[in-house]
mmCIF file with all atom_site columns, C-alpha atoms in Angstrom:
data_model
loop_
_atom_site.group_PDB
_atom_site.id
_atom_site.type_symbol
_atom_site.label_atom_id
_atom_site.label_alt_id
_atom_site.label_comp_id
_atom_site.label_asym_id
_atom_site.label_entity_id
_atom_site.label_seq_id
_atom_site.pdbx_PDB_ins_code
_atom_site.Cartn_x
_atom_site.Cartn_y
_atom_site.Cartn_z
_atom_site.occupancy
_atom_site.B_iso_or_equiv
_atom_site.pdbx_formal_charge
_atom_site.auth_seq_id
_atom_site.auth_comp_id
_atom_site.auth_asym_id
_atom_site.auth_atom_id
_atom_site.pdbx_PDB_model_num
ATOM 1   C CA . MET T 1 1   ? -3.503  11.452 -9.232  1.00 46.00 ? 506 MET T CA 1
ATOM 2   C CA . SER T 1 2   ? -0.434  12.875 -11.027 1.00 43.00 ? 507 SER T CA 1
ATOM 3   C CA . THR T 1 3   ? 1.651   10.005 -11.160 1.00 42.00 ? 508 THR T CA 1
ATOM 4   C CA . VAL T 1 4   ? -0.768  7.437  -11.232 1.00 60.00 ? 509 VAL T CA 1
ATOM 5   C CA . LYS T 1 5   ? -3.808  7.553  -13.400 1.00 82.00 ? 510 LYS T CA 1
ATOM 6   C CA . LEU T 1 6   ? -6.972  6.362  -11.584 1.00 88.00 ? 511 LEU T CA 1
ATOM 7   C CA . ARG T 1 7   ? -9.541  5.103  -13.221 1.00 91.00 ? 512 ARG T CA 1
ATOM 8   C CA . ASN T 1 8   ? -13.136 6.960  -13.557 1.00 93.00 ? 513 ASN T CA 1
ATOM 9   C CA . ILE T 1 9   ? -10.767 9.888  -12.746 1.00 94.00 ? 514 ILE T CA 1
ATOM 10  C CA . GLY T 1 10  ? -10.363 12.245 -15.667 1.00 93.00 ? 515 GLY T CA 1
ATOM 11  C CA . PRO T 1 11  ? -8.156  15.587 -15.623 1.00 92.00 ? 516 PRO T CA 1
ATOM 12  C CA . LYS T 1 12  ? -10.858 18.110 -14.163 1.00 93.00 ? 517 LYS T CA 1
ATOM 13  C CA . SER T 1 13  ? -11.631 15.587 -11.429 1.00 93.00 ? 518 SER T CA 1
ATOM 14  C CA . ALA T 1 14  ? -7.590  15.423 -11.132 1.00 93.00 ? 519 ALA T CA 1
ATOM 15  C CA . ALA T 1 15  ? -7.267  18.818 -10.899 1.00 93.00 ? 520 ALA T CA 1
ATOM 16  C CA . TRP T 1 16  ? -9.769  19.518 -8.589  1.00 94.00 ? 521 TRP T CA 1
ATOM 17  C CA . LEU T 1 17  ? -8.085  16.612 -6.168  1.00 95.00 ? 522 LEU T CA 1
ATOM 18  C CA . ARG T 1 18  ? -4.624  18.149 -6.486  1.00 93.00 ? 523 ARG T CA 1
ATOM 19  C CA . GLN T 1 19  ? -6.073  21.506 -5.436  1.00 94.00 ? 524 GLN T CA 1
ATOM 20  C CA . VAL T 1 20  ? -7.513  20.167 -2.046  1.00 94.00 ? 525 VAL T CA 1
ATOM 21  C CA . GLY T 1 21  ? -4.228  18.009 -1.593  1.00 94.00 ? 526 GLY T CA 1
ATOM 22  C CA . LEU T 1 22  ? -5.063  14.523 -2.550  1.00 94.00 ? 527 LEU T CA 1
ATOM 23  C CA . ARG T 1 23  ? -2.218  13.640 -5.415  1.00 92.00 ? 528 ARG T CA 1
ATOM 24  C CA . SER T 1 24  ? -1.916  10.096 -4.899  1.00 92.00 ? 529 SER T CA 1
ATOM 25  C CA . ARG T 1 25  ? -4.176  6.678  -4.457  1.00 92.00 ? 530 ARG T CA 1
ATOM 26  C CA . GLU T 1 26  ? -2.735  6.566  -1.141  1.00 94.00 ? 531 GLU T CA 1
ATOM 27  C CA . ASP T 1 27  ? -4.033  9.992  -0.132  1.00 94.00 ? 532 ASP T CA 1
ATOM 28  C CA . LEU T 1 28  ? -7.482  9.275  -1.608  1.00 95.00 ? 533 LEU T CA 1
ATOM 29  C CA . GLU T 1 29  ? -7.574  6.045  0.589   1.00 95.00 ? 534 GLU T CA 1
ATOM 30  C CA . ALA T 1 30  ? -6.557  7.400  3.379   1.00 96.00 ? 535 ALA T CA 1
ATOM 31  C CA . VAL T 1 31  ? -9.454  10.126 3.509   1.00 96.00 ? 536 VAL T CA 1
ATOM 32  C CA . GLY T 1 32  ? -12.008 7.704  1.648   1.00 96.00 ? 537 GLY T CA 1
ATOM 33  C CA . ALA T 1 33  ? -14.616 8.890  -1.146  1.00 96.00 ? 538 ALA T CA 1
ATOM 34  C CA . VAL T 1 34  ? -16.768 10.788 1.015   1.00 96.00 ? 539 VAL T CA 1
ATOM 35  C CA . ASP T 1 35  ? -14.317 13.067 2.270   1.00 96.00 ? 540 ASP T CA 1
ATOM 36  C CA . ALA T 1 36  ? -12.627 13.867 -0.707  1.00 96.00 ? 541 ALA T CA 1
ATOM 37  C CA . PHE T 1 37  ? -15.971 14.634 -2.407  1.00 96.00 ? 542 PHE T CA 1
ATOM 38  C CA . MET T 1 38  ? -16.427 16.915 0.815   1.00 95.00 ? 543 MET T CA 1
ATOM 39  C CA . ARG T 1 39  ? -13.151 18.667 0.516   1.00 95.00 ? 544 ARG T CA 1
ATOM 40  C CA . VAL T 1 40  ? -13.423 19.612 -3.874  1.00 95.00 ? 545 VAL T CA 1
ATOM 41  C CA . LYS T 1 41  ? -17.259 20.814 -2.422  1.00 93.00 ? 546 LYS T CA 1
ATOM 42  C CA . ARG T 1 42  ? -15.735 23.086 0.182   1.00 91.00 ? 547 ARG T CA 1
ATOM 43  C CA . ALA T 1 43  ? -12.882 24.520 -2.016  1.00 91.00 ? 548 ALA T CA 1
ATOM 44  C CA . GLY T 1 44  ? -15.954 26.112 -3.697  1.00 88.00 ? 549 GLY T CA 1
ATOM 45  C CA . PHE T 1 45  ? -16.327 23.619 -6.997  1.00 92.00 ? 550 PHE T CA 1
ATOM 46  C CA . LYS T 1 46  ? -19.314 22.443 -7.895  1.00 92.00 ? 551 LYS T CA 1
ATOM 47  C CA . PRO T 1 47  ? -18.786 18.255 -8.157  1.00 94.00 ? 552 PRO T CA 1
ATOM 48  C CA . SER T 1 48  ? -22.026 16.651 -9.124  1.00 94.00 ? 553 SER T CA 1
ATOM 49  C CA . LEU T 1 49  ? -22.591 12.981 -7.570  1.00 95.00 ? 554 LEU T CA 1
ATOM 50  C CA . ASN T 1 50  ? -20.725 11.428 -10.093 1.00 95.00 ? 555 ASN T CA 1
ATOM 51  C CA . LEU T 1 51  ? -17.604 12.693 -9.080  1.00 96.00 ? 556 LEU T CA 1
ATOM 52  C CA . LEU T 1 52  ? -18.604 10.691 -5.783  1.00 96.00 ? 557 LEU T CA 1
ATOM 53  C CA . TYR T 1 53  ? -19.130 7.497  -7.558  1.00 96.00 ? 558 TYR T CA 1
ATOM 54  C CA . ALA T 1 54  ? -16.217 8.103  -9.366  1.00 96.00 ? 559 ALA T CA 1
ATOM 55  C CA . LEU T 1 55  ? -13.942 7.735  -6.330  1.00 96.00 ? 560 LEU T CA 1
ATOM 56  C CA . GLU T 1 56  ? -15.845 4.839  -4.891  1.00 96.00 ? 561 GLU T CA 1
ATOM 57  C CA . GLY T 1 57  ? -14.725 3.257  -7.971  1.00 96.00 ? 562 GLY T CA 1
ATOM 58  C CA . ALA T 1 58  ? -11.360 4.357  -8.216  1.00 94.00 ? 563 ALA T CA 1
ATOM 59  C CA . LEU T 1 59  ? -10.898 2.877  -4.634  1.00 95.00 ? 564 LEU T CA 1
ATOM 60  C CA . LEU T 1 60  ? -12.896 -0.432 -5.772  1.00 94.00 ? 565 LEU T CA 1
ATOM 61  C CA . ASP T 1 61  ? -11.319 -0.219 -8.959  1.00 92.00 ? 566 ASP T CA 1
ATOM 62  C CA . CYS T 1 62  ? -14.225 -0.555 -10.875 1.00 95.00 ? 567 CYS T CA 1
ATOM 63  C CA . HIS T 1 63  ? -16.445 1.857  -13.246 1.00 95.00 ? 568 HIS T CA 1
ATOM 64  C CA . TRP T 1 64  ? -18.504 3.832  -11.251 1.00 93.00 ? 569 TRP T CA 1
ATOM 65  C CA . GLN T 1 65  ? -21.644 2.706  -12.753 1.00 94.00 ? 570 GLN T CA 1
ATOM 66  C CA . ASP T 1 66  ? -20.534 -0.883 -11.256 1.00 95.00 ? 571 ASP T CA 1
ATOM 67  C CA . VAL T 1 67  ? -20.661 0.528  -7.763  1.00 94.00 ? 572 VAL T CA 1
ATOM 68  C CA . PRO T 1 68  ? -23.626 -1.113 -5.922  1.00 95.00 ? 573 PRO T CA 1
ATOM 69  C CA . GLU T 1 69  ? -26.961 0.474  -5.709  1.00 95.00 ? 574 GLU T CA 1
ATOM 70  C CA . ALA T 1 70  ? -26.879 -0.079 -1.825  1.00 96.00 ? 575 ALA T CA 1
ATOM 71  C CA . ARG T 1 71  ? -23.175 1.820  -1.345  1.00 95.00 ? 576 ARG T CA 1
ATOM 72  C CA . ARG T 1 72  ? -24.471 4.561  -3.469  1.00 96.00 ? 577 ARG T CA 1
ATOM 73  C CA . SER T 1 73  ? -26.795 5.204  -1.242  1.00 95.00 ? 578 SER T CA 1
ATOM 74  C CA . GLU T 1 74  ? -24.356 5.003  1.533   1.00 96.00 ? 579 GLU T CA 1
ATOM 75  C CA . LEU T 1 75  ? -22.595 7.524  -0.327  1.00 96.00 ? 580 LEU T CA 1
ATOM 76  C CA . VAL T 1 76  ? -24.881 9.926  -1.086  1.00 96.00 ? 581 VAL T CA 1
ATOM 77  C CA . LEU T 1 77  ? -26.527 9.871  2.711   1.00 96.00 ? 582 LEU T CA 1
ATOM 78  C CA . ALA T 1 78  ? -23.057 10.496 3.816   1.00 96.00 ? 583 ALA T CA 1
ATOM 79  C CA . ALA T 1 79  ? -22.522 13.571 1.632   1.00 95.00 ? 584 ALA T CA 1
ATOM 80  C CA . ASP T 1 80  ? -25.960 15.066 2.588   1.00 93.00 ? 585 ASP T CA 1
ATOM 81  C CA . ALA T 1 81  ? -24.672 14.633 6.450   1.00 94.00 ? 586 ALA T CA 1
ATOM 82  C CA . ALA T 1 82  ? -21.348 16.497 5.822   1.00 92.00 ? 587 ALA T CA 1
ATOM 83  C CA . THR T 1 83  ? -22.975 18.868 3.230   1.00 89.00 ? 588 THR T CA 1
ATOM 84  C CA . ALA T 1 84  ? -25.490 19.938 6.000   1.00 89.00 ? 589 ALA T CA 1
ATOM 85  C CA . LEU T 1 85  ? -22.692 20.357 8.312   1.00 87.00 ? 590 LEU T CA 1
ATOM 86  C CA . LEU T 1 86  ? -21.029 23.148 6.260   1.00 80.00 ? 591 LEU T CA 1
ATOM 87  C CA . PRO T 1 87  ? -21.327 27.008 6.988   1.00 79.00 ? 592 PRO T CA 1
ATOM 88  C CA . PRO T 1 88  ? -24.087 28.611 4.900   1.00 74.00 ? 593 PRO T CA 1
ATOM 89  C CA . PRO T 1 89  ? -22.761 30.169 1.209   1.00 67.00 ? 594 PRO T CA 1
ATOM 90  C CA . ARG T 1 90  ? -21.650 33.836 1.797   1.00 71.00 ? 595 ARG T CA 1
ATOM 91  C CA . ASN T 1 91  ? -23.644 35.089 -1.268  1.00 68.00 ? 596 ASN T CA 1
ATOM 92  C CA . ARG T 1 92  ? -20.576 35.127 -3.093  1.00 63.00 ? 597 ARG T CA 1
ATOM 93  C CA . PRO T 1 93  ? -19.300 32.821 -6.045  1.00 61.00 ? 598 PRO T CA 1
ATOM 94  C CA . ALA T 1 94  ? -16.098 30.873 -5.210  1.00 59.00 ? 599 ALA T CA 1
ATOM 95  C CA . ALA T 1 95  ? -14.165 32.197 -7.827  1.00 61.00 ? 600 ALA T CA 1
ATOM 96  C CA . SER T 1 96  ? -14.433 34.585 -10.465 1.00 61.00 ? 601 SER T CA 1
ATOM 97  C CA . PRO T 1 97  ? -13.587 33.844 -14.325 1.00 64.00 ? 602 PRO T CA 1
ATOM 98  C CA . VAL T 1 98  ? -9.926  35.010 -14.927 1.00 62.00 ? 603 VAL T CA 1
ATOM 99  C CA . THR T 1 99  ? -9.977  38.082 -17.595 1.00 68.00 ? 604 THR T CA 1
ATOM 100 C CA . THR T 1 100 ? -7.118  39.838 -19.259 1.00 71.00 ? 605 THR T CA 1
ATOM 101 C CA . THR T 1 101 ? -6.611  43.590 -19.602 1.00 71.00 ? 606 THR T CA 1
ATOM 102 C CA . GLN T 1 102 ? -4.687  44.986 -22.665 1.00 70.00 ? 607 GLN T CA 1
ATOM 103 C CA . VAL T 1 103 ? -3.529  48.563 -22.125 1.00 72.00 ? 608 VAL T CA 1
ATOM 104 C CA . ALA T 1 104 ? -3.416  50.017 -25.743 1.00 65.00 ? 609 ALA T CA 1
ATOM 105 C CA . ASP T 1 105 ? -0.360  52.214 -26.469 1.00 64.00 ? 610 ASP T CA 1
ATOM 106 C CA . ALA T 1 106 ? -1.207  56.087 -26.986 1.00 59.00 ? 611 ALA T CA 1
ATOM 107 C CA . GLU T 1 107 ? -0.212  56.258 -30.493 1.00 61.00 ? 612 GLU T CA 1
ATOM 108 C CA . ASP T 1 108 ? -2.381  52.934 -31.158 1.00 56.00 ? 613 ASP T CA 1
ATOM 109 C CA . ALA T 1 109 ? -5.504  54.466 -29.006 1.00 55.00 ? 614 ALA T CA 1
ATOM 110 C CA . ALA T 1 110 ? -8.142  56.105 -30.917 1.00 58.00 ? 615 ALA T CA 1
ATOM 111 C CA . PRO T 1 111 ? -8.327  60.027 -31.398 1.00 58.00 ? 616 PRO T CA 1
ATOM 112 C CA . ALA T 1 112 ? -9.358  61.696 -28.391 1.00 58.00 ? 617 ALA T CA 1
ATOM 113 C CA . PHE T 1 113 ? -12.534 63.452 -28.896 1.00 58.00 ? 618 PHE T CA 1
ATOM 114 C CA . ARG T 1 114 ? -12.424 67.188 -27.494 1.00 58.00 ? 619 ARG T CA 1
ATOM 115 C CA . LEU T 1 115 ? -15.509 69.242 -26.200 1.00 57.00 ? 620 LEU T CA 1
ATOM 116 C CA . PHE T 1 116 ? -13.924 72.276 -26.992 1.00 60.00 ? 621 PHE T CA 1
ATOM 117 C CA . ASP T 1 117 ? -11.739 74.389 -29.585 1.00 60.00 ? 622 ASP T CA 1
ATOM 118 C CA . GLU T 1 118 ? -8.071  74.336 -28.265 1.00 60.00 ? 623 GLU T CA 1
ATOM 119 C CA . PRO T 1 119 ? -6.694  78.141 -28.504 1.00 62.00 ? 624 PRO T CA 1
ATOM 120 C CA . GLY T 1 120 ? -5.054  78.663 -31.919 1.00 60.00 ? 625 GLY T CA 1
ATOM 121 C CA . GLU T 1 121 ? -6.862  76.129 -33.884 1.00 58.00 ? 626 GLU T CA 1
ATOM 122 C CA . ASP T 1 122 ? -9.774  77.139 -36.564 1.00 55.00 ? 627 ASP T CA 1
#
């Protein structure tokens, strides 16, 4: 998806596909819509069925809403069957949010509170 923009595939979906090793139309054609969808799902992302329809639409070179209802049903059944074969989740998120911790310099830090008077101070 990096060199040629595929129909129905937005930046987020393209990033997901790149992260699971699908970088071109040929890669997508080789695995098919259901396997590509399952790769994204197994990677820990939470794709909706719209991604499945969008992948099929990209392969058929049509808008995802123009994928025939019968074909959508086939795709959902195939994705459900593949999902049933996945191992159960480990009760932890696939990825946690990225946080940034900044350490303040000693001179910028708030003054420390003292519990006891230090010797020599009144």
